[in-house]
Short mmCIF file of C-alpha atoms and ligand atoms in Angstrom, two decimals:
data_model
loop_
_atom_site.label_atom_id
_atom_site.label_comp_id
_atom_site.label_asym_id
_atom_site.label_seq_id
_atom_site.Cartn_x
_atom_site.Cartn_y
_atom_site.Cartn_z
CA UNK F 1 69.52 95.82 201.80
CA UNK F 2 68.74 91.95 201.95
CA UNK F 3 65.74 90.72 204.06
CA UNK F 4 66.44 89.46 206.96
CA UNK F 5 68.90 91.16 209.24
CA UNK F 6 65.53 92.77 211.01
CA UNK F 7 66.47 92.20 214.57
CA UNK F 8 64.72 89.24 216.01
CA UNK F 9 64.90 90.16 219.06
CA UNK F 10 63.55 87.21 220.82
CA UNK F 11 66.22 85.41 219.43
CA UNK F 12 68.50 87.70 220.43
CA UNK F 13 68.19 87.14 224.12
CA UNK F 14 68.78 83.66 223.09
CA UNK F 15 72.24 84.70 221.64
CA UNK F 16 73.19 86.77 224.55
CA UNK F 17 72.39 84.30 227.02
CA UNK F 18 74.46 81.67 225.33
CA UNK F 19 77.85 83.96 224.65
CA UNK F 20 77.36 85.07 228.08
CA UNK F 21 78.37 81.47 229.24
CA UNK F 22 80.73 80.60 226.45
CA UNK F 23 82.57 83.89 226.69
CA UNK F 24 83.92 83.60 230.10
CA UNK F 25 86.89 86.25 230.26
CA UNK F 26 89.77 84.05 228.33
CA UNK F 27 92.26 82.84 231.28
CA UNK F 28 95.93 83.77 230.74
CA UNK F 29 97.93 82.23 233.58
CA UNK F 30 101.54 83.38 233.77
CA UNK F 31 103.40 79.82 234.81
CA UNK F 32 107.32 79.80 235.06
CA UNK F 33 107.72 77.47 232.19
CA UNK F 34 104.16 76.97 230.28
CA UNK F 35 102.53 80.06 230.28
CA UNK F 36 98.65 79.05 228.95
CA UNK F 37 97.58 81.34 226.44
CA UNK F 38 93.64 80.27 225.80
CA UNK F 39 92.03 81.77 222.95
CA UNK F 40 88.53 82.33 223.08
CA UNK F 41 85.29 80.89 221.62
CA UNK F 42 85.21 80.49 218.12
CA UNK F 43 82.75 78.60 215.56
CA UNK F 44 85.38 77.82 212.99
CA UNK F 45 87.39 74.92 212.73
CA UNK F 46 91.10 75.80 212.27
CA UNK F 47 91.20 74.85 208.35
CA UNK F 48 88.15 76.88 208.00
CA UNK F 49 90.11 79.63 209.67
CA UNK F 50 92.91 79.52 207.51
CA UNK F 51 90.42 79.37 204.41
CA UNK F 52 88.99 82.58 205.41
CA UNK F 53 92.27 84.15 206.03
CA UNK F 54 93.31 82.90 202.63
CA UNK F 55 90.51 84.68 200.78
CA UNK F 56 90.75 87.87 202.64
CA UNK F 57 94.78 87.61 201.65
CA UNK F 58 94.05 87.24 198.21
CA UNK F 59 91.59 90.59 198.22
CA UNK F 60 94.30 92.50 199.88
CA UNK F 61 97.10 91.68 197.99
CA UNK F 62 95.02 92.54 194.66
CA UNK F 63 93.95 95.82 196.20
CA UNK F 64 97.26 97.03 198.14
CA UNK F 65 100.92 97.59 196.69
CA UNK F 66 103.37 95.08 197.66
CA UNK F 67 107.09 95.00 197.65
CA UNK F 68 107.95 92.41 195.48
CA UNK F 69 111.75 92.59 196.55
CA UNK F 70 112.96 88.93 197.08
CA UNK F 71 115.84 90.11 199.39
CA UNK F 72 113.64 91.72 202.05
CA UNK F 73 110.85 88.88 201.28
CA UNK F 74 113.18 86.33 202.47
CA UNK F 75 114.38 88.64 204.90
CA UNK F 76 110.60 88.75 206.80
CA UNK F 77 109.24 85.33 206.38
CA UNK F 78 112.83 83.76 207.92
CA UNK F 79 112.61 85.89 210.43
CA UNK F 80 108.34 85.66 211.01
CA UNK F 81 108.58 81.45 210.32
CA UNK F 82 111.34 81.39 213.32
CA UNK F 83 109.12 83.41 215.65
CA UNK F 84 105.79 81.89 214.68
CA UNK F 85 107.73 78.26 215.72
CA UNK F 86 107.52 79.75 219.25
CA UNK F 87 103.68 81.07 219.51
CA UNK F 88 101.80 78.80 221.36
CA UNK F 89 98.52 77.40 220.01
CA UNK F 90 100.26 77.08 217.17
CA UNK F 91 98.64 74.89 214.27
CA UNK F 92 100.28 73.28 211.68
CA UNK F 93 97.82 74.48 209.12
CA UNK F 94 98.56 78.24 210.04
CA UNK F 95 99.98 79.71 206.90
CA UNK F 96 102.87 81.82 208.31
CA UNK F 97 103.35 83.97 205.59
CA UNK F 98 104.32 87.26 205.83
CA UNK F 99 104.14 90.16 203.03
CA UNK F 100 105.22 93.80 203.17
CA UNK F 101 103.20 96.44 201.74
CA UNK F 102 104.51 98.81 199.91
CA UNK F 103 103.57 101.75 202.02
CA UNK F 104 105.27 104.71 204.59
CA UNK F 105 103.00 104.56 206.75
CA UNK F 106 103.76 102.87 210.21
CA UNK F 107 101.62 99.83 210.40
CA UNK F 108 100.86 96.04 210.27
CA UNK F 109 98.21 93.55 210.48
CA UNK F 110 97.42 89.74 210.71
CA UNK F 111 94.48 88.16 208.98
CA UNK F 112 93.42 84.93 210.77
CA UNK F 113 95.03 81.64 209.52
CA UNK F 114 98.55 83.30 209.69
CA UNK F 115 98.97 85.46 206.66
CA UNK F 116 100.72 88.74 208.34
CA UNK F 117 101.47 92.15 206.86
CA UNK F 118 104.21 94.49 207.11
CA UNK F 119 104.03 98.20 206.27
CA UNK F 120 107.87 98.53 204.91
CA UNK F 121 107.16 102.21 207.01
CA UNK F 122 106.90 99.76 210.14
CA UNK F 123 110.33 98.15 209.03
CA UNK F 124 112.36 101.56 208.19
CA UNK F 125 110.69 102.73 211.45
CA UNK F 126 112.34 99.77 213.77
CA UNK F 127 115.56 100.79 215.62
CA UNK F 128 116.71 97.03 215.35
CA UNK F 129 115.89 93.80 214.67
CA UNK F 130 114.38 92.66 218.29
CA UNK F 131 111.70 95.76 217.46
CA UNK F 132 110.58 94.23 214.27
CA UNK F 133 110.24 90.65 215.48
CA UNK F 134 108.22 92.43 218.53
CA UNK F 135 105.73 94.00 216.12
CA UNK F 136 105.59 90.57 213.82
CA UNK F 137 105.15 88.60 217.37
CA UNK F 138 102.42 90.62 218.30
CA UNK F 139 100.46 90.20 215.04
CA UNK F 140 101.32 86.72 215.65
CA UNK F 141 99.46 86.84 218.96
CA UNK F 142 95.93 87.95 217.32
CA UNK F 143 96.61 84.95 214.86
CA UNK F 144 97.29 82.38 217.50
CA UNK F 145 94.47 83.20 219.84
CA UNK F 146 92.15 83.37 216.81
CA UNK F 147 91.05 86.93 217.32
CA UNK F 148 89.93 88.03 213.63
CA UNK F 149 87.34 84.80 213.96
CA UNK F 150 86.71 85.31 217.40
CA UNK F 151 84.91 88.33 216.50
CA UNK F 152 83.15 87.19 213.62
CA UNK F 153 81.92 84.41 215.83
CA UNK F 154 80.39 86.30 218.41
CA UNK F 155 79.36 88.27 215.47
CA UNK F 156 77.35 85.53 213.50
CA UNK F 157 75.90 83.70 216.92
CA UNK F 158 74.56 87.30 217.60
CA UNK F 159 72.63 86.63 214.31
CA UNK F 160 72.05 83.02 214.28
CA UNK F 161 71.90 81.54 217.61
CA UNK F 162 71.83 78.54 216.33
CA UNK F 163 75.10 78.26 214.67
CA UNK F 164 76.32 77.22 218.15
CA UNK F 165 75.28 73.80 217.01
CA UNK F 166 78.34 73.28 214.85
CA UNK F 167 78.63 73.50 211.05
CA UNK F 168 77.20 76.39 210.16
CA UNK F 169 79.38 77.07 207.37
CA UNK F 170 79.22 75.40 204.16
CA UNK F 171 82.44 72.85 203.75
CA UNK F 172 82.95 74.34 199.97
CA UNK F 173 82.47 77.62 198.33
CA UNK F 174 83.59 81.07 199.87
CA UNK F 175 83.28 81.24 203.50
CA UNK F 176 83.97 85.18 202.69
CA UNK F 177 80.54 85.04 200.29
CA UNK F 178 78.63 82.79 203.31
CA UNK F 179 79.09 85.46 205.88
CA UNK F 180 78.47 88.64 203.76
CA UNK F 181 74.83 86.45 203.27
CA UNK F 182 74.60 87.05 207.45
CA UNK F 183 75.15 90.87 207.27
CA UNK F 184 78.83 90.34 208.11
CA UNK F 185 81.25 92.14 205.02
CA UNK F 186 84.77 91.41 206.01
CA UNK F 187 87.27 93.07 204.49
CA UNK F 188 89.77 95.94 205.26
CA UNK F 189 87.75 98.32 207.47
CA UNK F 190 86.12 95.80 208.77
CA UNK F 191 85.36 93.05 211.69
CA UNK F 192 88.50 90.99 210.58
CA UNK F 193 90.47 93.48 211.75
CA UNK F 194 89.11 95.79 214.17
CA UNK F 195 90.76 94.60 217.50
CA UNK F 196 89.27 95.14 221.14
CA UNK F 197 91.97 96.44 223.69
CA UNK F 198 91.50 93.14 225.50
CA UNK F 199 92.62 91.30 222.28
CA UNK F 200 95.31 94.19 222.11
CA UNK F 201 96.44 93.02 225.37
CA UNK F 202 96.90 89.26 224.87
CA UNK F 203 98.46 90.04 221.34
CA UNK F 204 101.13 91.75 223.81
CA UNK F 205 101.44 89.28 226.14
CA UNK F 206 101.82 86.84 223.21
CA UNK F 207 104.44 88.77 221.22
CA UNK F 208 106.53 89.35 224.60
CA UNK F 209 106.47 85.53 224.98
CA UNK F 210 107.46 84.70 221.76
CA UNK F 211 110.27 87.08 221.89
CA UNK F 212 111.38 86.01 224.94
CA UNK F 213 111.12 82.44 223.84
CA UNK F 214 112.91 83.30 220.37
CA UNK F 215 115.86 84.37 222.55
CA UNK F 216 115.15 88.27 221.60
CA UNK F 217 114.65 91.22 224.23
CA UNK F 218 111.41 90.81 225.73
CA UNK F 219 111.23 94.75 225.96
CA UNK F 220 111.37 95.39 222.46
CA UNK F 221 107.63 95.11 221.03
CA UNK F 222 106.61 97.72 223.94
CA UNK F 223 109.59 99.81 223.14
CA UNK F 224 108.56 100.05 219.60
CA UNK F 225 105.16 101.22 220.19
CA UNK F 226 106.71 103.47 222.27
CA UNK F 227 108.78 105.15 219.78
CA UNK F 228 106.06 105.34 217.39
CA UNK F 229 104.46 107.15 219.62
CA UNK F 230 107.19 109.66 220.37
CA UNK F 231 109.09 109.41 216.59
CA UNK F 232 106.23 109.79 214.19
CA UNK F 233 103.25 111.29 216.34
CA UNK F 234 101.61 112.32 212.80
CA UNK F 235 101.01 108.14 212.00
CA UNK F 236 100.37 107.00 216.03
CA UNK F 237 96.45 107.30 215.25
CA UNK F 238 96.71 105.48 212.14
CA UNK F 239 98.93 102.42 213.47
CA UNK F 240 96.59 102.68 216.93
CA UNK F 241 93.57 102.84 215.07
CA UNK F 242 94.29 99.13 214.35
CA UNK F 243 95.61 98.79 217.53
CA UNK F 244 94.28 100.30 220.36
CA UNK F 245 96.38 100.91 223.04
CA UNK F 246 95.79 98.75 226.02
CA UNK F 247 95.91 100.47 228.71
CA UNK F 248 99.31 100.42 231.03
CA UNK F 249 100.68 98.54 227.71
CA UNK F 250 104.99 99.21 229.15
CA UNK F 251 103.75 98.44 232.35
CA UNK F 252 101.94 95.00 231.82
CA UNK F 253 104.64 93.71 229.57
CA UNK F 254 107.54 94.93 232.54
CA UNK F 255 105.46 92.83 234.97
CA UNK F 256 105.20 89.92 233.04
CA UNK F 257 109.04 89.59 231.35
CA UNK F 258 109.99 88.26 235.06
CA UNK F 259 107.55 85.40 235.42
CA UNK F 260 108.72 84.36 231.80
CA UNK F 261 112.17 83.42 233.01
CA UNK F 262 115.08 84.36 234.35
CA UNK F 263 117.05 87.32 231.77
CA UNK F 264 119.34 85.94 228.84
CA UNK F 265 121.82 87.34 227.04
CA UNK F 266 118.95 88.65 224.80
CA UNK F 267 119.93 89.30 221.12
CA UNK F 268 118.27 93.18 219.94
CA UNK F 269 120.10 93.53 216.27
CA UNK F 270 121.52 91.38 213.60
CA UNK F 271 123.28 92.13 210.45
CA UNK F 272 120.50 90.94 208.25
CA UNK F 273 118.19 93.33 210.04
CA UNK F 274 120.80 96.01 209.07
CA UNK F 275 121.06 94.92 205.66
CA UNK F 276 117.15 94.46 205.15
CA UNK F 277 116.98 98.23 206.55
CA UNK F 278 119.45 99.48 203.81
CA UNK F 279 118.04 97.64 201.24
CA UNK F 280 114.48 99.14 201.35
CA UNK F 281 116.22 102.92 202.05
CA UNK F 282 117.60 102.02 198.46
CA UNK F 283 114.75 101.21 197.14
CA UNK F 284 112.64 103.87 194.87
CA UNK F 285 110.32 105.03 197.46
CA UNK F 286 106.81 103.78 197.70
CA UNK F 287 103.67 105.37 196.08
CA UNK F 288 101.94 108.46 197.54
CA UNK F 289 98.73 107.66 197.05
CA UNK F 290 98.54 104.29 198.48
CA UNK F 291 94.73 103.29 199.51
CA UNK F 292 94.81 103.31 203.18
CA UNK F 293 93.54 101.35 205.12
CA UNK F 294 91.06 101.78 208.12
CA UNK F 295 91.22 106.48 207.81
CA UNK F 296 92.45 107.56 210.90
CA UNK F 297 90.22 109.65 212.77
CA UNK F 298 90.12 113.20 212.24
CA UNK F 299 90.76 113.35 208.46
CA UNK F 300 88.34 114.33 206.32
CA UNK F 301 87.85 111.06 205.17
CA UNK F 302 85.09 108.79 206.55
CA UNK F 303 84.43 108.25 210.69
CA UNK F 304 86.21 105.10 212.22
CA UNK F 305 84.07 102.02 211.86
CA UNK F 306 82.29 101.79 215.36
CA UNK F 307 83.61 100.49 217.88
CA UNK F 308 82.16 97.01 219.46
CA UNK F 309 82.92 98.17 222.95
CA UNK F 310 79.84 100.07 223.84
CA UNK F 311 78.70 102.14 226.74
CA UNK F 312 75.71 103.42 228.53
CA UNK F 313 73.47 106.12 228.04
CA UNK F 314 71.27 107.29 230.67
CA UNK F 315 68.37 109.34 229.20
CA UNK F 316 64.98 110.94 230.03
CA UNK F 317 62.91 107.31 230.48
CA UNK F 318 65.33 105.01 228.55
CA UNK F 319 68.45 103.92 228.85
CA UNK F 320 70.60 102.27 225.53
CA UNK F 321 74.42 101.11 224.62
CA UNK F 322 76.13 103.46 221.99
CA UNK F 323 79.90 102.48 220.77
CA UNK F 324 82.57 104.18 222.78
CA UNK F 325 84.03 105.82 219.77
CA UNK F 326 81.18 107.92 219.14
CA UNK F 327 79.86 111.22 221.10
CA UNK F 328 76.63 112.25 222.49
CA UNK F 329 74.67 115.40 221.66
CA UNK F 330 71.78 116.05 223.10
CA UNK F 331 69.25 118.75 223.13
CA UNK F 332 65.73 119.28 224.83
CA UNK F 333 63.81 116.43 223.10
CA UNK F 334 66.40 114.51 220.65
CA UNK F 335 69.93 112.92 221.67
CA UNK F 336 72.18 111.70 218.96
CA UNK F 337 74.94 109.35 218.89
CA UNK F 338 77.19 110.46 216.41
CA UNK F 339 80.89 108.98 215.50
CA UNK F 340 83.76 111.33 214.69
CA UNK F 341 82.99 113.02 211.34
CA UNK F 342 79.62 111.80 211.73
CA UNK F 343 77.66 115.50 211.28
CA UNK F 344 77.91 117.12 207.80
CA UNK F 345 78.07 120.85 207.58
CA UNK F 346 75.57 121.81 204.62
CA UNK F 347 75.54 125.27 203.32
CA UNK F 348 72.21 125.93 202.97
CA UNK F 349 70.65 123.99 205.90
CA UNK F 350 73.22 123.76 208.11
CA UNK F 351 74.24 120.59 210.11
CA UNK F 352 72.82 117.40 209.21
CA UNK F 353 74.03 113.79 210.89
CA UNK F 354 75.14 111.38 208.43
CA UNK F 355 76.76 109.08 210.41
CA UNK F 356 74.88 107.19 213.50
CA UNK F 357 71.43 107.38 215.67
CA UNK F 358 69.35 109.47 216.77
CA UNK F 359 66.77 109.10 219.52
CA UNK F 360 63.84 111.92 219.85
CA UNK F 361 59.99 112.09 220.57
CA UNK F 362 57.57 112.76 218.30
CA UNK F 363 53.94 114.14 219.78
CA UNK F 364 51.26 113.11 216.96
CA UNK F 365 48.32 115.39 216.08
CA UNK F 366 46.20 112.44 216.85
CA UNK F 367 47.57 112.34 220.37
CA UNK F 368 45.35 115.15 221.00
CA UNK F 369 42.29 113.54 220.56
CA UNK F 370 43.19 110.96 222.86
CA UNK F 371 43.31 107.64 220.72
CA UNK F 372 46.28 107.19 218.56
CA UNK F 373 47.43 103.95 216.25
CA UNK F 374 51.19 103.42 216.14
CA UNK F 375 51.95 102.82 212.42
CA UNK F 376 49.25 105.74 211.84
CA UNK F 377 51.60 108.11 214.54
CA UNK F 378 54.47 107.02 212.41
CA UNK F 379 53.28 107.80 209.46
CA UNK F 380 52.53 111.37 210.75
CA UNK F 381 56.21 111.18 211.70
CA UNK F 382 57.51 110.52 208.20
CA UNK F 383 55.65 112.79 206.60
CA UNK F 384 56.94 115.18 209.06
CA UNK F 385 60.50 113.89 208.30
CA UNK F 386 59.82 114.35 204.23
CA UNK F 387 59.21 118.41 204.82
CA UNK F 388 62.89 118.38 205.11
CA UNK F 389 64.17 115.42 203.40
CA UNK F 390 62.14 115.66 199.88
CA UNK F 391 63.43 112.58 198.39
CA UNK F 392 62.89 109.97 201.42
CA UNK F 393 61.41 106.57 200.29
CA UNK F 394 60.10 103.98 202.14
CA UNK F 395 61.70 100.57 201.23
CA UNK F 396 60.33 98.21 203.40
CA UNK F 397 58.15 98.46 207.00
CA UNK F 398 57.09 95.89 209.38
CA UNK F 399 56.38 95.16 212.88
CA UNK F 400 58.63 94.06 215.87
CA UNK F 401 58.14 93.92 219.68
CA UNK F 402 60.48 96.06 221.19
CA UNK F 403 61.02 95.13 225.34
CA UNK F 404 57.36 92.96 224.79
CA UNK F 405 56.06 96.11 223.40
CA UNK F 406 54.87 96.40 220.09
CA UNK F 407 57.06 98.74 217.48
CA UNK F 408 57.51 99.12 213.78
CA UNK F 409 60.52 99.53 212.07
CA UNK F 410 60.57 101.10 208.37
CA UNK F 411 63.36 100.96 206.29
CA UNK F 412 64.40 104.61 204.02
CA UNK F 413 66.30 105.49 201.47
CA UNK F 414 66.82 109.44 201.16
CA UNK F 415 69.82 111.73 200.34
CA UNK F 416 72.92 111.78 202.22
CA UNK F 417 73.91 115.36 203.25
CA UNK F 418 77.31 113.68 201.51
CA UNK F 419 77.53 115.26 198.01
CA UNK F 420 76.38 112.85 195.50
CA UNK F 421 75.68 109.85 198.36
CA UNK F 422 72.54 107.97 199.26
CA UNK F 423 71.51 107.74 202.79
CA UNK F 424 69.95 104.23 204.44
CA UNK F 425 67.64 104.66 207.30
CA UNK F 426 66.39 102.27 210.04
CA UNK F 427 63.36 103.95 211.39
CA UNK F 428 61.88 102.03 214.30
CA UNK F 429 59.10 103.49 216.30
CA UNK F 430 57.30 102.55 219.73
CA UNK F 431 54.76 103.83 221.72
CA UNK F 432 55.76 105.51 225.17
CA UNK F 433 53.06 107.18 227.35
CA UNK F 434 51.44 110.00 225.25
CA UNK F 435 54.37 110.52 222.56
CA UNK F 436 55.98 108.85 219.70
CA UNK F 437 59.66 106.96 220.83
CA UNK F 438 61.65 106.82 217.95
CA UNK F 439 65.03 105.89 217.12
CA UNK F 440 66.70 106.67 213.59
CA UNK F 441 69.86 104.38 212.42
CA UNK F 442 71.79 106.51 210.13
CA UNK F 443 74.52 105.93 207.44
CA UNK F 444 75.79 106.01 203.84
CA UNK F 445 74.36 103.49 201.47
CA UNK F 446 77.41 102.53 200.62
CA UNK F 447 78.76 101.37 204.14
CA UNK F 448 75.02 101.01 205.75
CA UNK F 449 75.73 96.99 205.77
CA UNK F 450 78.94 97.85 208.13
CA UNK F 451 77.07 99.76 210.29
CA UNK F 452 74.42 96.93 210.95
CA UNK F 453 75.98 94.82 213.49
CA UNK F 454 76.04 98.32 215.89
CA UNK F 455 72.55 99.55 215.21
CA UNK F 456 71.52 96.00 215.91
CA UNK F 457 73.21 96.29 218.95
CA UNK F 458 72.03 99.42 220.32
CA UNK F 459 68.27 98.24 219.76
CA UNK F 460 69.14 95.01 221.71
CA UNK F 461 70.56 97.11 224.39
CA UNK F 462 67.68 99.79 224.40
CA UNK F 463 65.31 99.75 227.95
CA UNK F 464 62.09 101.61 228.10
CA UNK F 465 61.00 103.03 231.13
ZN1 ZN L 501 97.34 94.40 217.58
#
């Protein structure tokens, strides 16, 4: 792990102070005739935007299978161009392209900058042509209202507050390389696309515009998700885990279709659609083992990246955020915070957490002689910690203030209960009455540096009684 990402916490107040005023809830008036669609704040200029999405395209397209097929090719980017003329906030720099992946599974995405992808599944899966344009306007939506950079925004003025000030990203070189130097790793399971149901929501309102403007029914990007839903239940938590539903999704787009205009003669199918369709049912089907992208929960693959919605914990004399993906379990003098997948059955020893935090007291043998030193208690703690993990290491330790208080926070390395894996821990430690408060940040090695932004997070959020 770089140096570095150690939570500054004074700095941090800084950095919540100032998104709390830039962030003001992004305003989405409904007019008759100009509907404005703001998107929110963001520290990239538009080219830069595009730049990133440009990089990100390039990783994807080397790592995923694509149809190459210049029929449907045409097909999708006639068809996305046409409803991408209709998107508001539209730049000319946006790069409107639009590729199909070469996969069964129900599901597309947007990277910012406008370069959209379309599961072929997603295609086969659309009962006509309005259906697909409704899916492709909606990914449109999180392009136009810059949502992929949104996020990293709030994401990098979280860790340098003073970004805010304007160029904080080098005009040449990788802009993909620059923010993996903050902490922030973009990529497939990652930030760039990991959408909050409030950007869900707007990418809905967006798409239903578009349609409506693109002379298509209005209906049909709600109906689709519908009939995923209904149609192919087994691949709704992989093409929601993407998207999460917002909630009363049919019901916000019905109320809104009205104050759009009055109803058309709305167009739902075309032959080229039709054609499109039978052209990929012709086609040899698509590899099995594609390399999915973000695992849907409940498979025996990894947990779900954490959310960034969080919500409260009340404990025994604290209080802290924890994502609203992941579940609480609690006992007498520990709580953990664990995502989905997140504790490891182990023959020998039984459970183990490998994903997440935990929060417990520790009473020092000192503490019964009165006077007790915190890194001294915390030391007592580790070694305490080593009687059952043998091979824990200490990379790095150092001192914080934690709510004005002082704390330490050691960085471990130690086994993973995960066969073969290396486990990262961010121990930090504080004094609280007569004990030892200590939180533990846990995850793989391998996907500690995704983790970051959440542990960071929770420590920000964290109040002492
Ligand atoms: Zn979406």
């Amino acid at each position: 792990m770089k140096g570095g990402w150690w939570p500054r916490l004074a700095m941090r107040v800084i950095a919540s102070t100032a998104l709390a005023l830039l962030l003001l809830p992004p305003s989405i008036a409904w007019g008759a005739e100009t509907p404005k669609f703001k998107p929110g704040f963001n520290l990239f200029k538009v080219q830069q935007e595009v730049q990133l999405g440009k990089e990100n395209a390039e990783q994807v397209d080397k790592e995923f299978p694509l149809l190459t097929d210049p029929q449907v090719l045409r097909y999708m980017n006639e068809l996305g161009r046409r409803l991408a003329s209709f998107a508001p906030n539209n730049y000319s720099e946006y790069a409107w392209t639009f590729k199909v992946m070469n996969s069964s599974d129900i599901n597309a995405f947007a990277l910012p900058g406008g370069y959209i992808y379309v599961n072929r599944g997603a295609i086969v899966a659309a009962e006509n042509e309005a259906q697909i344009a409704g899916v492709m306007a909606h990914e449109s939506g999180h392009v136009v209202m810059r949502h992929g950079t949104h996020e990293i925004s709030q994401a990098v003025l979280a860790r340098v507050p003073l970004a805010i000030l304007g160029g904080f990203l080098d005009q040449t070189g990788s802009l993909t390389a620059q923010l993996a130097e903050m902490g922030l790793n973009l990529g497939l399971n990652s930030i760039l696309l990991r959408n909050s149901r409030s950007a869900e929501s707007q990418a809905d309102e967006v798409g239903t515009y578009i349609l409506y403007q693109a002379g298509f029914d209005p209906h049909a990007m709600a109906q689709f998700f519908e009939i995923v839903e209904r149609k192919y239940p087994e691949k709704t938590i992989q093409f929601f885990s993407d998207h999460p539903i917002p909630e009363n999704r049919i019901r916000a787009v019905d109320n809104e279709i009205p104050q759009l205009g009055p109803a058309k003669q709305w167009k739902t199918d075309s032959p080229d659609f039709v054609a499109t369709k039978e052209r990929l049912l012709s086609l040899p089907a698509p590899p099995t083992t594609t390399p999915a992208p973000p695992a849907p929960a409940g498979s025996s693959g990894p947990p779900p990246l954490p959310s960034s919605r969080l919500i409260r914990f009340e404990g025994k004399g604290f209080s802290i955020d924890y994502p609203d993906n992941w579940r609480v379990q609690q006992n007498e003098d520990a709580v953990a915070f664990v995502p989905l997948g997140g504790i490891v059955e182990e023959a020998e020893s039984g459970s183990a957490q490998a994903y997440g935090t935990s929060i417990s007291r520790f009473h020092p043998q000192a503490s019964r002689q009165g006077n007790w030193g915190l890194v001294d208690a915390t030391q007592e703690l580790l070694d305490t910690i080593r009687l059952s993990n043998p091979n824990l290491r200490v990379i790095k330790q150092g001192g914080l203030k934690l709510e004005g208080r002082a704390a330490v926070s050691t960085l471990l390395e130690t086994d993973s209960p995960l066969p073969g894996q290396k486990e990262r821990d961010l121990l930090v430690t504080t004094r609280q009455g007569d004990s030892l408060f200590s939180l533990l940040f846990i995850a793989p090695e391998s996907v500690f540096d995704a983790y970051k932004q959440t542990f960071a997070a929770m420590l920000e959020s964290l109040d002492l009684q």
